Structure formats: C-alpha cells, structure tokens
XYZ file of C-alpha atoms in Angstrom:
473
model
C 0.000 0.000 0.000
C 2.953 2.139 0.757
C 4.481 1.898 -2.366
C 1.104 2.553 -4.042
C 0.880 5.415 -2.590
C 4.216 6.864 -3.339
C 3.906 5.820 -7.238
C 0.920 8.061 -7.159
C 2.344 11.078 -5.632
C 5.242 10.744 -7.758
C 3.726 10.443 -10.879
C 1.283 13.581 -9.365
C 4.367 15.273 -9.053
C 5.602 14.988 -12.714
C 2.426 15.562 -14.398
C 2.510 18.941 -12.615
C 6.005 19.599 -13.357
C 4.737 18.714 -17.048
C 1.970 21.157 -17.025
C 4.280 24.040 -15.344
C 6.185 23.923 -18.357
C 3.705 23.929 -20.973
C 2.290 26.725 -19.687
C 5.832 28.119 -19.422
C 6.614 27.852 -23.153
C 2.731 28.660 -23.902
C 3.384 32.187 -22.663
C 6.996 32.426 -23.819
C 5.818 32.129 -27.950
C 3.079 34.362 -27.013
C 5.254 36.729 -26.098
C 7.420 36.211 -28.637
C 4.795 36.745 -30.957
C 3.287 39.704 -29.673
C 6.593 41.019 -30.064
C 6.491 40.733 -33.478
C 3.077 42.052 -34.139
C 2.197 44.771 -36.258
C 2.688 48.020 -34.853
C -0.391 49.805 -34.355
C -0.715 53.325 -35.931
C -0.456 56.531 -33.975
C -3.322 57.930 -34.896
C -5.349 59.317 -37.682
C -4.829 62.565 -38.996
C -2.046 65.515 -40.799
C -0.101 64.928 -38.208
C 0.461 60.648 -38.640
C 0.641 60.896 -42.166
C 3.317 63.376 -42.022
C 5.607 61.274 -39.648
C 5.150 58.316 -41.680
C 5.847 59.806 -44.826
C 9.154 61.307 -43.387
C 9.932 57.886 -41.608
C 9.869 56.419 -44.973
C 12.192 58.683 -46.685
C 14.838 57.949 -44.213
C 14.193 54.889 -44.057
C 14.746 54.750 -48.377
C 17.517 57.201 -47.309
C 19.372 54.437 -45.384
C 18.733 51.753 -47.603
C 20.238 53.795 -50.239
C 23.653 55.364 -48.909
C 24.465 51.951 -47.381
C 26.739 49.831 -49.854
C 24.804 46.812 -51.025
C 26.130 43.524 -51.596
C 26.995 44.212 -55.353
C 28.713 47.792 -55.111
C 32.335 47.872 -54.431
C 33.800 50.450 -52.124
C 36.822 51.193 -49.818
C 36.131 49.971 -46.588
C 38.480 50.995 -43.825
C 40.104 48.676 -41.005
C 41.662 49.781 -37.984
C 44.843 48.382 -36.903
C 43.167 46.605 -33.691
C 40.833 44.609 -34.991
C 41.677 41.654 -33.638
C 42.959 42.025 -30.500
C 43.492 38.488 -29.300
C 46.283 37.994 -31.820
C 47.961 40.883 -30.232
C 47.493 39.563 -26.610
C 51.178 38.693 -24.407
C 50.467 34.469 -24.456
C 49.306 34.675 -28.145
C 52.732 36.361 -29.256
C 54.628 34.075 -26.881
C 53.152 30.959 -29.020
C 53.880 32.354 -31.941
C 57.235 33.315 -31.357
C 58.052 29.274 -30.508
C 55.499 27.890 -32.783
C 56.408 29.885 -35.793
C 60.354 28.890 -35.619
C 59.958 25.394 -34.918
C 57.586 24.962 -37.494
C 59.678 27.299 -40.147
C 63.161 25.493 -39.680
C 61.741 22.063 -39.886
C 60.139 22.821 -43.090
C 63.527 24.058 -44.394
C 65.090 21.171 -43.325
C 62.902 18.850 -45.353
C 62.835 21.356 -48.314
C 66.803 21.192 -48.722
C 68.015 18.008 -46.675
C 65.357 15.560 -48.141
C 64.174 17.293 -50.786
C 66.466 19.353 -53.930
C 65.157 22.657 -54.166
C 66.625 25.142 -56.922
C 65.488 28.860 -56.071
C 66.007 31.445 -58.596
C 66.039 35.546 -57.824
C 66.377 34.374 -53.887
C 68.024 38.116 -53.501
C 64.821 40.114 -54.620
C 62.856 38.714 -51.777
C 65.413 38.902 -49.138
C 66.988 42.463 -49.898
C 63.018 43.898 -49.685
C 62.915 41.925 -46.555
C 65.843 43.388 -45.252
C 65.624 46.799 -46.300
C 62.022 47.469 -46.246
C 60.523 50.859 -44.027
C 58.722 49.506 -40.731
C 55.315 50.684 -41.598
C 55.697 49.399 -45.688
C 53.635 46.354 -46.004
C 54.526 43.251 -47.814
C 52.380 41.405 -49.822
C 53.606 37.782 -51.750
C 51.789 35.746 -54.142
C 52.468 32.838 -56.032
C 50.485 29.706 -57.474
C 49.323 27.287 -55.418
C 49.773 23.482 -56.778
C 49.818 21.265 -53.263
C 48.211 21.555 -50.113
C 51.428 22.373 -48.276
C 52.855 24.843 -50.363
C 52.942 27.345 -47.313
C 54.837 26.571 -45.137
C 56.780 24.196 -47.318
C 58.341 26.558 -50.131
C 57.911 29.591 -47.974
C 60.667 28.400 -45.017
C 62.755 26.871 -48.771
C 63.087 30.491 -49.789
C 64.327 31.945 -46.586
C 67.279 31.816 -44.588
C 66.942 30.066 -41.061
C 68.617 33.341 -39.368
C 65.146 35.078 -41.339
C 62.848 31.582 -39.834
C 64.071 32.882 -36.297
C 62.121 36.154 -36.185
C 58.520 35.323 -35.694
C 57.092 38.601 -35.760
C 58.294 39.355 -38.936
C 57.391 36.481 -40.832
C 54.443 35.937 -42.891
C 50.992 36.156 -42.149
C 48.650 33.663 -44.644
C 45.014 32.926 -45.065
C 43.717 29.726 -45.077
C 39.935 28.515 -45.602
C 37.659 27.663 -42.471
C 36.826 24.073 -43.857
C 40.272 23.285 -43.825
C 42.290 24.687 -41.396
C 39.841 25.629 -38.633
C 37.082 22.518 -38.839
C 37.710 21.785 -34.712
C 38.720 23.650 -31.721
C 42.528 22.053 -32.198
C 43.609 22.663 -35.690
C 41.776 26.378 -35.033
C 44.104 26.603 -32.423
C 47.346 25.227 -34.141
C 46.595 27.518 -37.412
C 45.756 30.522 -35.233
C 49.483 30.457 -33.510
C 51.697 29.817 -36.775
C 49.812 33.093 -37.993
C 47.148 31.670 -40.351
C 44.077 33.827 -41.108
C 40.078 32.408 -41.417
C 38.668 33.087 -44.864
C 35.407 31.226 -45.717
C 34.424 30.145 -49.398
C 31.890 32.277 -50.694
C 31.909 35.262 -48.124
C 33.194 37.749 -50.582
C 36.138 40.465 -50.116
C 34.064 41.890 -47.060
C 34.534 39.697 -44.595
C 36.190 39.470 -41.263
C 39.268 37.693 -42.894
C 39.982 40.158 -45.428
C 39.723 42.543 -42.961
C 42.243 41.037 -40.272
C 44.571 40.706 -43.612
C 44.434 44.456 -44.037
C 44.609 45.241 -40.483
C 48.255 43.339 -40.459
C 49.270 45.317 -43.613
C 48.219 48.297 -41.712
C 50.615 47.227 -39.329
C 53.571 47.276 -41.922
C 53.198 43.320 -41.759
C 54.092 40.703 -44.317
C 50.922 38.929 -45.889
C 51.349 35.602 -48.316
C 48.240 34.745 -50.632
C 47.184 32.564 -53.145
C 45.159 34.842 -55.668
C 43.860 31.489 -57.500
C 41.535 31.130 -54.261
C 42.375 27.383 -54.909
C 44.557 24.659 -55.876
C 45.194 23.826 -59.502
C 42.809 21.504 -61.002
C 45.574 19.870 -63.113
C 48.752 19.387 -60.881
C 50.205 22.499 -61.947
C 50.177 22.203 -65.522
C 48.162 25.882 -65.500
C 47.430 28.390 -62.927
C 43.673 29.841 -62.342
C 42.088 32.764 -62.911
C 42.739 35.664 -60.317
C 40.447 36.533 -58.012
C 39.379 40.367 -56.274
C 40.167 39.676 -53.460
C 44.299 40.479 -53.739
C 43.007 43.741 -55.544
C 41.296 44.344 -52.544
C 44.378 44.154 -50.207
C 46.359 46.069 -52.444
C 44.236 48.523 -52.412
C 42.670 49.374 -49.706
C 45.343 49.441 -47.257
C 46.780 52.063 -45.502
C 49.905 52.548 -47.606
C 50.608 50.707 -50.799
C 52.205 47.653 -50.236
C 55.267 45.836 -52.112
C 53.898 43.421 -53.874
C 56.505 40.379 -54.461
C 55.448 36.966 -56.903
C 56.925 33.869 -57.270
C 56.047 30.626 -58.561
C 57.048 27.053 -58.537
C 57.075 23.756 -59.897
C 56.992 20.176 -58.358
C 55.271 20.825 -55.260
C 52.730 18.390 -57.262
C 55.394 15.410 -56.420
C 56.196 16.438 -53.161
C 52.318 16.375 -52.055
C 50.280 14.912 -54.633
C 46.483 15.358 -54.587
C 44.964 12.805 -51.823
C 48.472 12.233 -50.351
C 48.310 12.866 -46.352
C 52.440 13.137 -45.753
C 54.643 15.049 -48.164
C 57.279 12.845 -50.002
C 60.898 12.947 -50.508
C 63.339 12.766 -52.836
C 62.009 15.143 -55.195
C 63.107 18.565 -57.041
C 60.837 21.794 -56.769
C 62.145 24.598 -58.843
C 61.199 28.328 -57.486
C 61.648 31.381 -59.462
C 61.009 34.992 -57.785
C 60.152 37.864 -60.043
C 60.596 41.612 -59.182
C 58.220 43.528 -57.681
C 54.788 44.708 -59.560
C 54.276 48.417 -59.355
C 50.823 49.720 -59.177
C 51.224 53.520 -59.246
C 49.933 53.805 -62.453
C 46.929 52.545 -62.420
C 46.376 54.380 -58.864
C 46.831 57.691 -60.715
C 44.470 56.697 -63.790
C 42.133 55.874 -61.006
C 42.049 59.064 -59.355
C 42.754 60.506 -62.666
C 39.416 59.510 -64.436
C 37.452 58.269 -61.484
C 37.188 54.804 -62.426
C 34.723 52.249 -60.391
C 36.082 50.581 -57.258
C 35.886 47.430 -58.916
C 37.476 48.164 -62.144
C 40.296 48.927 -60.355
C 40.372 45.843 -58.491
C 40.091 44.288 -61.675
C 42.903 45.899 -63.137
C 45.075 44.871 -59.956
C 44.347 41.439 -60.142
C 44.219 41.113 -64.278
C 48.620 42.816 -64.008
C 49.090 40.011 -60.665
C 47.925 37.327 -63.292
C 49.870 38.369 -66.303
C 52.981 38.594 -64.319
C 52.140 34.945 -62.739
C 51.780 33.398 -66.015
C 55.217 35.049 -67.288
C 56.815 33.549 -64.704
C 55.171 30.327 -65.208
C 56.227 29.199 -68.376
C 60.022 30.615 -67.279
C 60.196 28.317 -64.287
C 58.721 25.820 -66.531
C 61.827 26.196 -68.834
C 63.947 26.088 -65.929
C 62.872 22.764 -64.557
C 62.925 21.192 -67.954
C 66.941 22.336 -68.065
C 67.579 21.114 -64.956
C 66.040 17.625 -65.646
C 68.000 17.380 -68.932
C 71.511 18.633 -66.835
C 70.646 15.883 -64.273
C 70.644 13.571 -66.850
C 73.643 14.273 -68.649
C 75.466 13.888 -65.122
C 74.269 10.786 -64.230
C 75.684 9.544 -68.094
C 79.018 11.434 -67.387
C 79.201 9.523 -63.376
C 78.248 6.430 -65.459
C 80.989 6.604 -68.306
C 83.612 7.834 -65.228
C 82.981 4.058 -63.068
C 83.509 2.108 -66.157
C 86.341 3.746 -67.202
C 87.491 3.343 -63.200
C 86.510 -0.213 -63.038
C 88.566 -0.856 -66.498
C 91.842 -0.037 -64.472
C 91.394 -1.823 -61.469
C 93.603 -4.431 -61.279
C 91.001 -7.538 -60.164
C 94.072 -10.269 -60.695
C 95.666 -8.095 -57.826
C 92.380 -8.015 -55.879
C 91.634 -11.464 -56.478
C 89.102 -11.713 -58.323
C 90.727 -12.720 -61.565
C 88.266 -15.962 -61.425
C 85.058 -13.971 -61.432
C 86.617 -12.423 -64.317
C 87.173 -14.781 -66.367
C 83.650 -17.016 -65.414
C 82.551 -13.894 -66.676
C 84.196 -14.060 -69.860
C 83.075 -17.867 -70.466
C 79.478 -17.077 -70.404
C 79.397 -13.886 -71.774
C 76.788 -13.226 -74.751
C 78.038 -14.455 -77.547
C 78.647 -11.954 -80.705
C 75.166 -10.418 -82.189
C 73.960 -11.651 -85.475
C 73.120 -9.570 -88.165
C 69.503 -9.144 -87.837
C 67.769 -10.533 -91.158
C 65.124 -8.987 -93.050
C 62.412 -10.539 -91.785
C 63.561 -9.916 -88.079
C 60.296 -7.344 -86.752
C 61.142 -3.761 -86.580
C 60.534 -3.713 -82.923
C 62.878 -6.053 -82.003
C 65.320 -3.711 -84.161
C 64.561 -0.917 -82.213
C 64.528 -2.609 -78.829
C 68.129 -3.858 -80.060
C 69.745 -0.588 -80.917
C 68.378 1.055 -77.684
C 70.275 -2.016 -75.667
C 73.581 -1.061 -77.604
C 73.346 2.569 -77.268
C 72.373 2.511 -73.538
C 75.644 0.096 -73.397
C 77.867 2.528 -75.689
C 76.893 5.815 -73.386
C 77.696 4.147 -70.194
C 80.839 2.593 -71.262
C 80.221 -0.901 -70.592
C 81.057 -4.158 -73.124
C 78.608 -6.968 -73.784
C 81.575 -9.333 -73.154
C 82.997 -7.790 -69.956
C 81.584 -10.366 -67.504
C 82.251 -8.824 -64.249
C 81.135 -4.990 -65.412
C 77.870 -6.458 -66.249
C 77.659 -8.313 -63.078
C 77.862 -5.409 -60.899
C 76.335 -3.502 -63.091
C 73.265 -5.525 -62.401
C 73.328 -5.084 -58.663
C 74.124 -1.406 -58.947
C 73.247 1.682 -59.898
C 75.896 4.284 -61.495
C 76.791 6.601 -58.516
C 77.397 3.311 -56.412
C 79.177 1.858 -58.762
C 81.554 4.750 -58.916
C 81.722 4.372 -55.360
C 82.882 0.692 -55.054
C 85.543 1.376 -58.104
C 87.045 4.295 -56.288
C 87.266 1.540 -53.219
C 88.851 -0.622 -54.956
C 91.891 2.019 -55.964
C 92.320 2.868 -52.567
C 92.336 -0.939 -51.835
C 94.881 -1.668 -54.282
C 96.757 1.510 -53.152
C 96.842 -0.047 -49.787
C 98.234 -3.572 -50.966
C 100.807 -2.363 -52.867
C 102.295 -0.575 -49.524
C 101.457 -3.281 -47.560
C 103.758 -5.148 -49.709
C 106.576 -2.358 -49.085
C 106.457 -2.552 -45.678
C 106.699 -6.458 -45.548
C 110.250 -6.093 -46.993
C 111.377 -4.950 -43.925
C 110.993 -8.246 -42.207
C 113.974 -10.131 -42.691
C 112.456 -13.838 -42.903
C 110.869 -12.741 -45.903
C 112.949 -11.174 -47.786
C 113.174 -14.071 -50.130
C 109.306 -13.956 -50.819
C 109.537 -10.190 -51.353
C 112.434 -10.500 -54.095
C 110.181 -12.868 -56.243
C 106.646 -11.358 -55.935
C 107.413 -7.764 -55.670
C 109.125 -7.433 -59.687
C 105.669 -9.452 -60.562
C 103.641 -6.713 -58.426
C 105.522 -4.195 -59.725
C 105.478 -5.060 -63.347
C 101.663 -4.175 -64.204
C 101.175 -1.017 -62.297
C 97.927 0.563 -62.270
C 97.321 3.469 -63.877
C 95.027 6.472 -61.423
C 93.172 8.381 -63.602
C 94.554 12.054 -63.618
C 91.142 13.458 -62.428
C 88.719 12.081 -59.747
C 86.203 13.797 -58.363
C-alpha cells in the first residue's frame, strides 16, 4: 500500500512539473509573438501621415547610402581589430610555434628534398631593407596543399625563420584549417588567417589581412583562391580579393610573386604526408608596381571594382610570365641531371677498367665472366620485326653511353646489382684498396724472414702497375 501510494504522488508530481512547463513555453511564444506584431498606428490625422511619410524617406535614405552587396567600395580597417592575436600568451606561441615549425620545413625542403630557387636576392633584400610601416604582400600559385609553409621556409634563410614577428601572415579557408577547436588553435598560432568560401572580399578575414598590412606586416596569398585543377600544368584565374588588399590598405604595399614547380610530387592530390626525394624549382620575379593605375584611377574616377580588376588582371599576367620561365627552368635542370648521371656512369667504367682484379683477387670472377658472356650479335635478317630492331639498338646505345662491353663479364655483373653513382663508389674503393696492398707489400720487406718472398713477388707486383686516372672527383 505504501508503495502505491508513493507511485501516485510521484507520478502527481511529474504531471505537474509537465503542465508548469507547458504553460511556461505557452506564454513564452506568445510573447514572442506579440513582439512581433504589427505596430499599431499613432493615430489618424495631418499629423500621422506626415511622420510616416518622413519615416519612410529615411528609411529609403538608409537603404540607399548603405553599400549593397553588389557595389564595391573602400572599406576601412583599424589596426586593432583583432585584439586576441595581439594579446602577451598569443605572441609568446607564436614566437616558438612559428620557428619550430619554419626550420623544420627548411630542413625537409633542402636536406630531403632538392630545391633550386632562382632571384632568392629580390625577396630577401626587400625583406631586409624594407621601411617599418611598408607592407609586404607575396603571391604565387598554389599546386599542393602544403605549399605554405613548405616553399615559404625553402626560400628563406633560417637566421630570417628565427624572427617570428616578422614572418608571414597567410590565409587559409575555415573548412580546412579551422574545422575543430585544435587545428583552429594550431593555425591561429603559426599566424594563419580564417577566410570562408563564398563570403566575398568583405569579410572578417579580409579585414584582419588588411589590419596586419596596416601594421607594416608581411601577408602571403594565393590569388587562385584554390589549388590547380591539373597538378600544376596551368594556374587559375585571379580573383578580387588580392586587388582588394592592395588597395585598400593604408599605404601601398610591395607586392613580391613567385612561382614554382613540383610541389605536385612532393604532395600529390589525396596524399596525407609530403614525399621525398624530389626537385621543386622556385623562381622569384621583381616587384609589380601599381602607381599607375592608382593615378588613372584618381585621374578619371574609375569604379572601385574596375580597379580591383585591373590589380588582379597585371598580378595574373605577371604569374603566367613567370610560369612558363620556371617551366623552362625545370625542364633544363632535368636534362643537366641527366647528362650527369651519363658522365658519373661513363667515369665508373672507365674506373673499373683499371682496377687491377688479378691483384684483388678476383681474376676468377673475371674470367667465369668471360666464359658465359653473350656471344657476338647476329646480323639481324630482313624478316627480323622492326621492334625487335629498335629494342636492339636502344640495348647497344644505352651500353655505348655508359661505357660498358657486352663481353665484360664482371662490369655487367655489378652492373646488375648497382646503380651508377654506387658503382663509382665501389671502383674508387677498390683504388684505394689496391693503393693499400701495394704498400702493404713495401712494408713487408722490412721483415727479414721474408725477404726471399719479397724478391720474387714484388718485380711481378711491380710489373703491371695501375694506372690512377689524372682526375677524380
């Protein structure tokens, strides 16, 4: 009966919790919506008509001044907009996170990767000698997900990596860099800025970006918005949004481009970690003046967003100069690469043709070699396919450029285990090897029991000497 009871009066109790609440949120939307009823008019008459009608002109007033979303205009930004990023811990962060982060990526840039940097100078003397309130602006194409910070820390010096606060300030989009409370974090303290897709040149991150110009600070952008579609075969149309930076800013900044190739190899679309072993070739124009299109601005009062137009449409055409040059460039340097690996080739077998191997002992490999070389090449018939022609005549000339006979046994042997560098390696081992046995042989003489040895085998030693070549490097 007890418990009865107590079910009762509990479930009492909740059905009058249940009802307090209704009528809680009953009068809460009622309220709500009598907030948003229609106001009532004052009253008839002159007088009401006359307020309204005035209340309406400044209301069209407003509407009107105000720039809409399609009108382009100069918006100013104070220097303070954000004033967490100037806060003591923030700066603190940076000033560790921003090194670290910097050096590391130049370590993997030069130690793991080859990097070939062209014009280096023009970005480092404006670095250098730049005013303290001229702002820097940097923009280049963007081909892989980590080309900032990757080719930014290849193209400075680690003395330059060391100053945080001067470094470079870049944007990034929301959806990637800021999706959860730990990468916003990260980002936020190796100076990234929050730009989200589809906000326009208006919004907050555009804004902090000209507030660190203001500043006299160095800003890096990609004015393609996004990645290349096609590996970095082409770049993308520019976008307003550098014109914007450019030009509304305090004082004009210097506006330095670059652009690269074979970040595509480093970080290939999809990839999560960057690879190694791989050349990126970086070439850094001069800078892009703008003063003449500021003064045919002001000269013929030309629309806010022509000019931005113009900005970005002189950013592109100096981009796509620059492209096909650095395209040139990496195309020379893979041919020069190429020719040196034939000249380290033809160098080992010409090394590994004066080793003496009888001295070495290995006069038996040398001549199993022999025994089951190839025999000679027949003369291909007429009826013999054309691609086995072909396929034939590659074989030979791959064998004439790197020096090596079809009937040396032993070349071909370690050929086949080894690449060309390596083997140039092992033959330059086996000099100093037979360097070392020939003194070794010297210094027995000294010992008096065998003398007797020494006087026969040292005239046979001595009689086929081995010739150094006169220039090893």
């Amino acid at each position: 009966m007890v418990s009865g009871r107590w079910i009762e009066t509990g479930a009492d109790l909740w059905k009058d919790r249940a009802r307090s609440l209704q009528l809680r949120l009953r009068d809460r939307l009622r309220v709500a919506v009598d907030h948003h009823r229609r106001r009532p008019k004052m009253y008839d008459g002159y007088l009401s008509s006359t307020v309204e009608r005035w209340l309406q002109r400044f209301s069209d007033f407003h509407r009107d001044t105000l720039p809409s979303s399609s009108t382009l205009y100069r918006k100013k930004v104070s220097k303070d907009i954000d004033p967490e990023a100037d806060s003591v811990l923030t700066r603190m962060l940076q000033a560790v996170a921003v090194p670290v982060l910097g050096n590391v990526c130049h370590v993997f840039m030069h130690g793991l990767n080859r990097v070939q940097i062209y014009g280096a100078e023009k970005l480092h003397q404006v670095l250098e000698n730049r005013m303290e309130n001229k702002p820097l602006i940097t923009v280049s194409n963007h081909v892989a997900a980590m080309d900032d910070p990757l080719v930014i820390a290849a193209l400075l010096p680690p003395s330059v990596i060391l100053d945080a606060q001067n470094l470079r300030w870049t944007l990034c989009a929301t959806d990637r860099c800021f999706r959860n409370s730990v990468t916003s974090a990260f980002f936020k303290h190796v100076k990234v800025l929050p730009v989200s897709r589809g906000d326009g040149i208006y919004q907050k991150g555009m804004d902090m970006a000209i507030s660190k110009l203001n500043r006299g600070g160095w800003v890096h952008i990609f004015p393609e918005g996004s990645r290349s579609r096609d590996g970095g075969k082409t770049m993308g149309s520019i976008k307003r949004g550098i014109g914007r930076l450019i030009l509304d800013a305090d004082n004009l900044p210097i506006v330095i481009p670059f652009v690269h190739t074979g970040m595509q190899d480093i970080m290939p679309v999809g990839a999560k970690l960057p690879r190694i072993g791989k050349t990126v070739t970086v070439l850094v124009g001069d800078p892009i003046e703008f003063d003449d299109l500021l003064a045919a601005g002001e000269k013929d009062n030309m629309p806010r967003g022509k000019l931005y137009d113009a900005v970005s449409t002189r950013i592109g055409d100096r981009l796509q100069k620059l492209k096909a040059q650095v395209d040139r460039l990496a195309v020379q340097e893979a041919l020069q690469s190429q020719h040196y690996h034939d000249h380290v080739a033809e160098r080992a077998a010409g090394i590994v043709q004066h080793v003496d191997w009888e001295a070495l002992g290995m006069d038996n490999y040398m001549s199993i070699g022999e025994d089951h070389a190839s025999p000679p090449r027949q003369e291909a018939s007429s009826e013999q396919p054309l691609v086995e022609k072909q396929m034939e005549e590659n074989s030979q000339d791959r064998y004439f450029q790197l020096g090596f006979s079809r009937e040396s046994g032993i070349v071909s042997r370690i050929r086949g285990y080894m690449g060309s560098t390596e083997l140039m390696l092992f033959s330059a081992r086996c000099l100093v090897a037979n360097s070392r046995v020939k003194e070794n042989f010297k210094n027995i003489q000294e010992i008096a029991p065998l003398k007797a040895w020494n006087n026969f085998w040292m005239p046979l030693y001595e009689s086929q000497p081995i010739p150094f070549p006169r220039r090893f490097a």
